[in-house]
Amino acid sequence: MRFCLWCFVAVFLAGPVDAADFPRYDPEGYCKAYSTDDGLYSSESYNYCVGDEQAAYNAIKEAWGEYPEQVTDYCVSYVGYDADASYETLQYCIKDEMQALVGKKTFKF
């Protein structure tokens, strides 16, 4: 019983894996800018953008703890935190980096 209590306390204190490192962007602000061209605003583009951002966010958030730290660190840095930061861009970066880890090329002389 003692061991199980210790395990529970350790898990409780640890919290979710990498939850603090998960980036928080402004998808609605990003999509508003994305949907505005020369001062003209498109509700269709905005809704499309928000849908894509939500789908990317959900997919990344669900698997965040499974990605290697080198991938998440690089991609979060690559995407940044400015107004152009996007969960869809983060998702593409993670996908590309994960594929590159598997198929790492070598140079031959």
Short mmCIF file of C-alpha atoms in Angstrom, two decimals:
data_model
loop_
_atom_site.label_atom_id
_atom_site.label_comp_id
_atom_site.label_asym_id
_atom_site.label_seq_id
_atom_site.Cartn_x
_atom_site.Cartn_y
_atom_site.Cartn_z
CA MET A 1 0.00 0.00 0.00
CA ARG A 2 2.85 2.34 0.78
CA PHE A 3 4.38 1.93 -2.68
CA CYS A 4 1.10 2.70 -4.44
CA LEU A 5 0.60 5.82 -2.35
CA TRP A 6 4.11 7.01 -3.29
CA CYS A 7 3.38 6.33 -6.98
CA PHE A 8 0.17 8.33 -6.79
CA VAL A 9 1.95 11.27 -5.16
CA ALA A 10 4.77 11.15 -7.73
CA VAL A 11 2.35 11.13 -10.65
CA PHE A 12 0.20 13.85 -9.11
CA LEU A 13 3.17 16.13 -8.48
CA ALA A 14 4.67 15.52 -11.91
CA GLY A 15 1.53 16.65 -13.71
CA PRO A 16 1.04 16.24 -17.44
CA VAL A 17 4.16 15.60 -19.46
CA ASP A 18 5.43 18.71 -21.25
CA ALA A 19 2.16 20.56 -20.68
CA ALA A 20 4.03 23.71 -19.71
CA ASP A 21 6.00 23.59 -22.95
CA PHE A 22 2.95 23.44 -25.20
CA PRO A 23 2.77 26.71 -27.14
CA ARG A 24 -0.21 28.98 -26.82
CA TYR A 25 -0.90 30.93 -30.01
CA ASP A 26 -3.73 33.26 -31.05
CA PRO A 27 -5.51 31.30 -33.80
CA GLU A 28 -8.41 33.74 -34.10
CA GLY A 29 -6.05 36.71 -34.48
CA TYR A 30 -3.95 34.76 -36.95
CA CYS A 31 -7.02 33.76 -38.96
CA LYS A 32 -8.40 37.29 -38.96
CA ALA A 33 -5.14 38.53 -40.50
CA TYR A 34 -5.05 35.56 -42.89
CA SER A 35 -8.60 36.32 -44.05
CA THR A 36 -8.02 40.00 -44.73
CA ASP A 37 -6.55 41.05 -48.07
CA ASP A 38 -6.16 44.69 -49.06
CA GLY A 39 -8.61 45.68 -46.33
CA LEU A 40 -11.27 43.22 -47.52
CA TYR A 41 -12.35 40.53 -45.05
CA SER A 42 -13.61 37.05 -45.98
CA SER A 43 -15.74 35.14 -43.46
CA GLU A 44 -15.32 31.97 -45.51
CA SER A 45 -11.51 32.17 -45.33
CA TYR A 46 -11.71 32.91 -41.61
CA ASN A 47 -13.94 29.90 -40.88
CA TYR A 48 -11.74 27.65 -43.03
CA CYS A 49 -8.64 28.90 -41.21
CA VAL A 50 -10.12 28.46 -37.72
CA GLY A 51 -11.21 24.91 -38.64
CA ASP A 52 -7.70 24.03 -39.82
CA GLU A 53 -6.13 25.61 -36.73
CA GLN A 54 -8.49 23.69 -34.42
CA ALA A 55 -7.77 20.37 -36.16
CA ALA A 56 -4.00 20.97 -35.99
CA TYR A 57 -4.18 22.04 -32.33
CA ASN A 58 -6.18 18.94 -31.36
CA ALA A 59 -3.80 16.58 -33.17
CA ILE A 60 -0.63 18.16 -31.77
CA LYS A 61 -1.96 18.49 -28.22
CA GLU A 62 -3.01 14.84 -28.13
CA ALA A 63 0.44 13.57 -29.16
CA TRP A 64 2.65 16.31 -27.63
CA GLY A 65 4.36 14.06 -25.07
CA GLU A 66 5.27 11.51 -27.76
CA TYR A 67 7.42 13.86 -29.87
CA PRO A 68 11.16 14.02 -29.17
CA GLU A 69 12.20 17.19 -27.36
CA GLN A 70 14.59 18.14 -30.18
CA VAL A 71 11.63 18.18 -32.59
CA THR A 72 9.31 20.22 -30.38
CA ASP A 73 12.06 22.66 -29.38
CA TYR A 74 13.06 23.23 -32.99
CA CYS A 75 9.51 23.58 -34.32
CA VAL A 76 8.32 25.91 -31.56
CA SER A 77 11.37 28.08 -32.21
CA TYR A 78 10.79 27.92 -35.98
CA VAL A 79 7.12 28.92 -35.71
CA GLY A 80 7.82 31.54 -33.04
CA TYR A 81 5.25 33.40 -30.99
CA ASP A 82 4.43 36.40 -33.14
CA ALA A 83 1.16 37.15 -34.93
CA ASP A 84 2.08 34.71 -37.72
CA ALA A 85 2.38 31.76 -35.33
CA SER A 86 0.04 28.98 -36.36
CA TYR A 87 -0.79 25.50 -35.07
CA GLU A 88 -1.07 24.29 -38.65
CA THR A 89 2.47 25.48 -39.38
CA LEU A 90 3.64 23.81 -36.15
CA GLN A 91 1.93 20.59 -37.22
CA TYR A 92 3.66 20.62 -40.61
CA CYS A 93 7.02 21.30 -38.98
CA ILE A 94 6.60 18.42 -36.53
CA LYS A 95 5.50 16.06 -39.31
CA ASP A 96 8.46 17.00 -41.50
CA GLU A 97 10.96 16.75 -38.64
CA MET A 98 9.63 13.36 -37.55
CA GLN A 99 9.92 12.05 -41.11
CA ALA A 100 13.45 13.43 -41.36
CA LEU A 101 14.48 11.61 -38.18
CA VAL A 102 13.41 8.30 -39.70
CA GLY A 103 14.95 8.90 -43.12
CA LYS A 104 18.10 10.73 -42.11
CA LYS A 105 20.39 11.07 -45.11
CA THR A 106 24.14 10.72 -45.10
CA PHE A 107 26.65 12.29 -47.42
CA LYS A 108 28.93 9.92 -49.33
CA PHE A 109 32.22 10.71 -51.01
#
